[in-house]
Coordinates of C-alpha atoms in Angstrom, one line a residue:
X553 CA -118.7 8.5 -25.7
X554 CA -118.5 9.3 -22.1
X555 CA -115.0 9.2 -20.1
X556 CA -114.8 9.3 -16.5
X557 CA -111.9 11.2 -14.4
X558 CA -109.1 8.2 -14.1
X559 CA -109.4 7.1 -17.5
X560 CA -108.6 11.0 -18.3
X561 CA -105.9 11.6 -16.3
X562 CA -104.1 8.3 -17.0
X563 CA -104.3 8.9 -21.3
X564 CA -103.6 12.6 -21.0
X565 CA -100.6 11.5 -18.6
X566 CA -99.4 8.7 -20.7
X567 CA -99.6 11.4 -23.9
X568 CA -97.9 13.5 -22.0
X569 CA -95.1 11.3 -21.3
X570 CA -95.0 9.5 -24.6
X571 CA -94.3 12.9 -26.4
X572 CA -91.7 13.7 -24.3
X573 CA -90.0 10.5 -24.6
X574 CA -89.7 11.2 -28.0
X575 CA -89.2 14.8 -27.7
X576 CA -85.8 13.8 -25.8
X577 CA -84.8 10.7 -27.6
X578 CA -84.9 13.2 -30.9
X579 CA -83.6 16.0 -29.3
X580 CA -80.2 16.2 -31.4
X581 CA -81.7 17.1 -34.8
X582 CA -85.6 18.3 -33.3
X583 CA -84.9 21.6 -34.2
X584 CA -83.7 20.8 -37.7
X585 CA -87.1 21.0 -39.2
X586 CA -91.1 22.1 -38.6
X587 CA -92.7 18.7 -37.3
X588 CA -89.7 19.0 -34.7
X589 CA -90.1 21.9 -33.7
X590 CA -93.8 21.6 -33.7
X591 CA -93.5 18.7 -31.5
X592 CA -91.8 20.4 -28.7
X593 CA -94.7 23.2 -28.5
X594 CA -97.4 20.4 -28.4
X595 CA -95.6 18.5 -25.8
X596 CA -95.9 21.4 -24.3
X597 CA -99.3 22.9 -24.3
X598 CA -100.4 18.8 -23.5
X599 CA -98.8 19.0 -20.4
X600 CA -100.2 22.4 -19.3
X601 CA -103.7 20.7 -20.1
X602 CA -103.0 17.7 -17.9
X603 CA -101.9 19.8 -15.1
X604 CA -104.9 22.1 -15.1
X605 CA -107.1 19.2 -15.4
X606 CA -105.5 17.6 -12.5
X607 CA -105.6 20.6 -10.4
X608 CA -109.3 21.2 -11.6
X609 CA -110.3 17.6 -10.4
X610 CA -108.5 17.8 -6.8
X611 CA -109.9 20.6 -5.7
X612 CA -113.1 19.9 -7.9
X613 CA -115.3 21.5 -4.7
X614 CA -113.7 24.8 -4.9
X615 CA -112.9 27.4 -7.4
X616 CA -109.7 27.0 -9.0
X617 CA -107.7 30.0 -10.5
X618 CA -105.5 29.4 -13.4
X619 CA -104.0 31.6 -15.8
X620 CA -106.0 34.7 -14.0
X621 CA -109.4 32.4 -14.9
X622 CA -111.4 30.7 -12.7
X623 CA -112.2 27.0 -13.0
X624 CA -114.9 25.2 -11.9
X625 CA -115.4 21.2 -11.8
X626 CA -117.6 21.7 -15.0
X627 CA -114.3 22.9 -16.8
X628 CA -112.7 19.7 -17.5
X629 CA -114.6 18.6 -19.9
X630 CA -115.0 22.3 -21.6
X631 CA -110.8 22.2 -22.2
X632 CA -111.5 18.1 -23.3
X633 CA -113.7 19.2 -25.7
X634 CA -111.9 22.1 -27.2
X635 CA -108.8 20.4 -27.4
X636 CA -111.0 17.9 -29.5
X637 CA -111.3 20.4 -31.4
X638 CA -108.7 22.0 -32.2
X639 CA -106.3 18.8 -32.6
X640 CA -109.1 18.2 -35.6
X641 CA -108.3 21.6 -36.9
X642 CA -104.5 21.6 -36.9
X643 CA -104.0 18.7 -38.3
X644 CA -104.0 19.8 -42.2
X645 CA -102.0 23.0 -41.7
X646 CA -99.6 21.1 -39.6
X647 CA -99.8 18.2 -43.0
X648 CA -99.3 21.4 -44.8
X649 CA -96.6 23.0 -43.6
X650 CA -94.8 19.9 -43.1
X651 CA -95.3 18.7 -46.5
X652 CA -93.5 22.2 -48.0
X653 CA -90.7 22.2 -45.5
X654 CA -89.5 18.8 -46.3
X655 CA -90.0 19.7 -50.4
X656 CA -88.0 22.8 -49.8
X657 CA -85.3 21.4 -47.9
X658 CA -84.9 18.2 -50.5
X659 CA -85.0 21.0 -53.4
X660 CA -82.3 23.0 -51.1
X661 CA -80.0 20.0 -51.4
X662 CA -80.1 19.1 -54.7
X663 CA -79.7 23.0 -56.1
X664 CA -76.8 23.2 -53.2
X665 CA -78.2 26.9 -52.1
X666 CA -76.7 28.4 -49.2
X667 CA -80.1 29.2 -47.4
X668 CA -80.8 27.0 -44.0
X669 CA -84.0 28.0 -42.3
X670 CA -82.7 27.7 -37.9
X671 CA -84.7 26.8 -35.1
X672 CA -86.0 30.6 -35.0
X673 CA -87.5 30.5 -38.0
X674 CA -89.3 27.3 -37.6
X675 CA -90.5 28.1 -33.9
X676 CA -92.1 31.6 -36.0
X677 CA -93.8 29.2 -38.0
X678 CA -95.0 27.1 -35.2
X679 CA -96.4 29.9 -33.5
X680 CA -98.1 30.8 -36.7
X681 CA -99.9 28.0 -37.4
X682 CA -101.1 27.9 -33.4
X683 CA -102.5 31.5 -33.9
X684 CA -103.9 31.1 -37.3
X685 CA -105.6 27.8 -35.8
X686 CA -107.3 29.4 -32.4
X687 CA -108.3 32.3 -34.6
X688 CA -110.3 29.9 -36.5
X689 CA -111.6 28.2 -34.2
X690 CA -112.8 31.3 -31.9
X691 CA -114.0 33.4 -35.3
X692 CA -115.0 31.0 -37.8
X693 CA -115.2 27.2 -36.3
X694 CA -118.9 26.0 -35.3
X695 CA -117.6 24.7 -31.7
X696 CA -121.1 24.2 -29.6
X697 CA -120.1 23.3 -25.8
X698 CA -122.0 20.1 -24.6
X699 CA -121.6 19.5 -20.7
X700 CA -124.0 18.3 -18.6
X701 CA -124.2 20.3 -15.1
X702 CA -125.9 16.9 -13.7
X703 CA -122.7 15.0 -14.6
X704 CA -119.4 15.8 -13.4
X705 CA -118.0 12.4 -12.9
X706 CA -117.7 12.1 -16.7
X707 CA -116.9 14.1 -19.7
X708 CA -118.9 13.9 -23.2
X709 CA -115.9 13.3 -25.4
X710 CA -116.5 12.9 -29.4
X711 CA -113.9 10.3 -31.2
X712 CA -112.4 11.4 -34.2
X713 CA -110.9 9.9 -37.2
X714 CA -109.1 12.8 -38.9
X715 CA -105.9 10.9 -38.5
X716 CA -106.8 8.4 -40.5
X717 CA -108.0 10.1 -43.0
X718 CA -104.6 11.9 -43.3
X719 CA -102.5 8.7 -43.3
X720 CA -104.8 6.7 -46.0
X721 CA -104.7 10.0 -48.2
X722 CA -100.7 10.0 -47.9
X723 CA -100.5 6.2 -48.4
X724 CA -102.6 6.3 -51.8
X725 CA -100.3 9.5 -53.0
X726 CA -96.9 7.4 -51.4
X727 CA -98.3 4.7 -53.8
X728 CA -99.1 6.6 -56.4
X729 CA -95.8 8.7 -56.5
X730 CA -93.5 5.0 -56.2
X731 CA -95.2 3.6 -59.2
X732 CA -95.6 6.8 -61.4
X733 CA -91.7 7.7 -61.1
X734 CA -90.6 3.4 -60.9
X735 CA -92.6 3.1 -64.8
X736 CA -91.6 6.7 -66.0
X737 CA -88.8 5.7 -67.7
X738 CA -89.9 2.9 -69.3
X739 CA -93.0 4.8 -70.5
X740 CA -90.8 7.5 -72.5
X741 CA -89.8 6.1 -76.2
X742 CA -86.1 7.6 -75.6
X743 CA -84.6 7.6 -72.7
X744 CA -81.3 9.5 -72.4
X745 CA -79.4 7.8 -69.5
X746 CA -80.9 3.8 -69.6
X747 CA -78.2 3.6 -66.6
X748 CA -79.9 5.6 -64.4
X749 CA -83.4 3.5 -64.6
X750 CA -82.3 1.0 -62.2
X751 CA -80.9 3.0 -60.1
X752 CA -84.2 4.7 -59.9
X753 CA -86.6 1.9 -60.0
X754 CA -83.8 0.9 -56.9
X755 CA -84.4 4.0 -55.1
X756 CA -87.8 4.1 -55.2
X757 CA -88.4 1.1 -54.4
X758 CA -85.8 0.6 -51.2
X759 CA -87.5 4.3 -50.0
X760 CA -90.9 2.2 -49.5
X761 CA -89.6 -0.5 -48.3
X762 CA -87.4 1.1 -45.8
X763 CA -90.9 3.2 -44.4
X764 CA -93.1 0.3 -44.4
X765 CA -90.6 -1.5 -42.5
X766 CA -90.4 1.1 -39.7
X767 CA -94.1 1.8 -39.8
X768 CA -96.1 -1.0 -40.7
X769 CA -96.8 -2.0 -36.3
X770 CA -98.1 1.5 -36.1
X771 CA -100.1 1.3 -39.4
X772 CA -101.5 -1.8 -38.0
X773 CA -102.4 0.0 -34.7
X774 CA -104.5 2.6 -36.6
X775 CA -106.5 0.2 -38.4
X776 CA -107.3 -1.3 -35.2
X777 CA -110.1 1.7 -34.5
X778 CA -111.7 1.1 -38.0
X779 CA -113.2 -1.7 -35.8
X780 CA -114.0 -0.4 -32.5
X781 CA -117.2 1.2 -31.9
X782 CA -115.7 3.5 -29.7
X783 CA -113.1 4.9 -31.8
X784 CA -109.7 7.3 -30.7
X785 CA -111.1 10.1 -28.3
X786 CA -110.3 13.2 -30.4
X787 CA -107.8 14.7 -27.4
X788 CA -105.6 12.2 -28.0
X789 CA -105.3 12.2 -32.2
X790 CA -102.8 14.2 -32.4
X791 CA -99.5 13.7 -30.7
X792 CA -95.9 13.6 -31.2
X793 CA -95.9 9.6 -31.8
X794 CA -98.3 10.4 -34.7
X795 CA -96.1 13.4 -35.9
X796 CA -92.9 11.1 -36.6
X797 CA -95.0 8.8 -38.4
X798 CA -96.1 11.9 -40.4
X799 CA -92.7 12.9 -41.1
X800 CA -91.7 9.9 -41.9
X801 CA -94.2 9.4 -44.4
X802 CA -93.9 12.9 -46.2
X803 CA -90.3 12.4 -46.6
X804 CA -90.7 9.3 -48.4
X805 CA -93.3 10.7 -50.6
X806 CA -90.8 14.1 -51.2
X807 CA -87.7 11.6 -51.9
X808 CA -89.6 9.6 -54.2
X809 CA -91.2 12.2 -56.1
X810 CA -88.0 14.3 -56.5
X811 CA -85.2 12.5 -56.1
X812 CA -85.7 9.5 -58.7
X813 CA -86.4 12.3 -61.4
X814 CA -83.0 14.1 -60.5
X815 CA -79.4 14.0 -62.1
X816 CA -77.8 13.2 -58.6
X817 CA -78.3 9.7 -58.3
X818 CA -75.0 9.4 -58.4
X819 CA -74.2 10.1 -55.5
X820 CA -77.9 9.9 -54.0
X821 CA -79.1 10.2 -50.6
X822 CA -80.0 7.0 -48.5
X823 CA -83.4 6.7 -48.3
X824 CA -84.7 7.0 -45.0
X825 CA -84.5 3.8 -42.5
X826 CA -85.4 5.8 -38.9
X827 CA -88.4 7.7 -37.7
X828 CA -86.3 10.7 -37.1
X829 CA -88.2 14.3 -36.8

């Protein structure tokens, strides 16, 4: 689909300032895990794109130097495009990453280890994911530029649906992780502690319920695409909005998978009832 210059400045400003929003509404516990942490570099590198792009299209008659390259008024649409790109490419290792740190720090609590990992050590694994994602893209990804000299008013820009992919592939294993360890108990011939089945069948069960009941308007809004021919313009898939949904999501899936199968239900943890990163 083709975007002309307002509509691009006005979603890559209201990205920008959306993720930022967030970024400072959550800024008390950001640095407490990956997606956090994550967040704040991608608010980040958005608003450096926005800027150049804005620079780019005011003085879009003259050369424009940024970073010690020189822009032209074909540019835009190069960085739209490879921003595309590579939001499409980070989203798994960021799923990834994500996915472990939240199992690692729900095992931590339950074994009561000492270990914490800081803000330092999840701002090395941020960067690490940003290099090991541009040197895929520049060595290995099959990225063919496609601008048209004739056309500068308005950018080629290709819609992707990589996000939803990722959430109806987390909702299926959410699903299938609440029933398996709801009926686990009752599938076993013995069951040592008949007490603690309620309590898990309870856990599991007000864990769903509490994400669905946070989630379900923005669920809603990424159906909506499903019937739109034009779809979500891949620059804009992933943001920080998207990354608390994510978070919110794996934790669920982390407490219901480990949790009801523990011996600390006792004095288990509340299931989660806020989109917190």
């Amino acid at each position: 689909m083709y975007i002309s210059r307002v509509p691009i400045l006005l979603t890559l400003g209201g990205k920008c300032l959306l993720n930022w929003v967030v970024v400072i509404l959550q800024r008390r516990q950001i640095g407490r895990s990956f997606l956090g942490v994550f967040s704040i570099s991608l608010a980040f590198v958005d608003t450096v794109l926005m800027l150049s792009i804005a620079k780019i299209y005011i003085h879009s008659e003259e050369f424009v130097v940024l970073f010690g390259y020189m822009m032209t008024k074909y540019d835009p649409c190069l960085l739209l495009q490879i921003t595309g790109h590579i939001s499409v490419v980070l989203q798994w290792p960021v799923t990834l990453m994500a996915s472990v740190d939240h199992l690692s720090t729900v095992t931590r609590k339950l074994k009561a280890t000492t270990f914490k990992p800081t803000w330092v050590f999840y701002s090395y694994a941020t960067a690490f994911v940003w290099f090991i994602t541009a040197l895929y893209f520049l060595l290995l990804y099959d990225f063919v530029p496609d601008i048209y000299k004739d056309n500068t008013i308005r950018c080629r820009i290709f819609h992707s649906v990589q996000t939803l992919h990722i959430t109806l592939l987390l909702l299926l294993v959410l699903a299938s992780v609440a029933v398996f360890s709801a009926i686990k108990p009752l599938l076993k011939s013995h069951i040592p502690n008949w007490g603690q089945t309620p309590c898990r069948m309870s856990f599991v069960q007000e864990t769903v319920q509490n994400f669905f009941h946070t989630w379900t308007p923005f669920l809603v809004f990424l159906a909506v695409p499903l019937f739109l021919p034009m779809g979500i313009p891949s620059y804009m898939d992933l943001n920080v909005v998207w990354l608390c949904f994510l978070n919110s999501l794996l934790v669920a899936i982390v407490l219901c998978a480990v949790c009801p199968s523990s011996q600390v239900l006792q004095d288990r943890p509340k299931p989660p009832a806020e989109p917190l990163l």
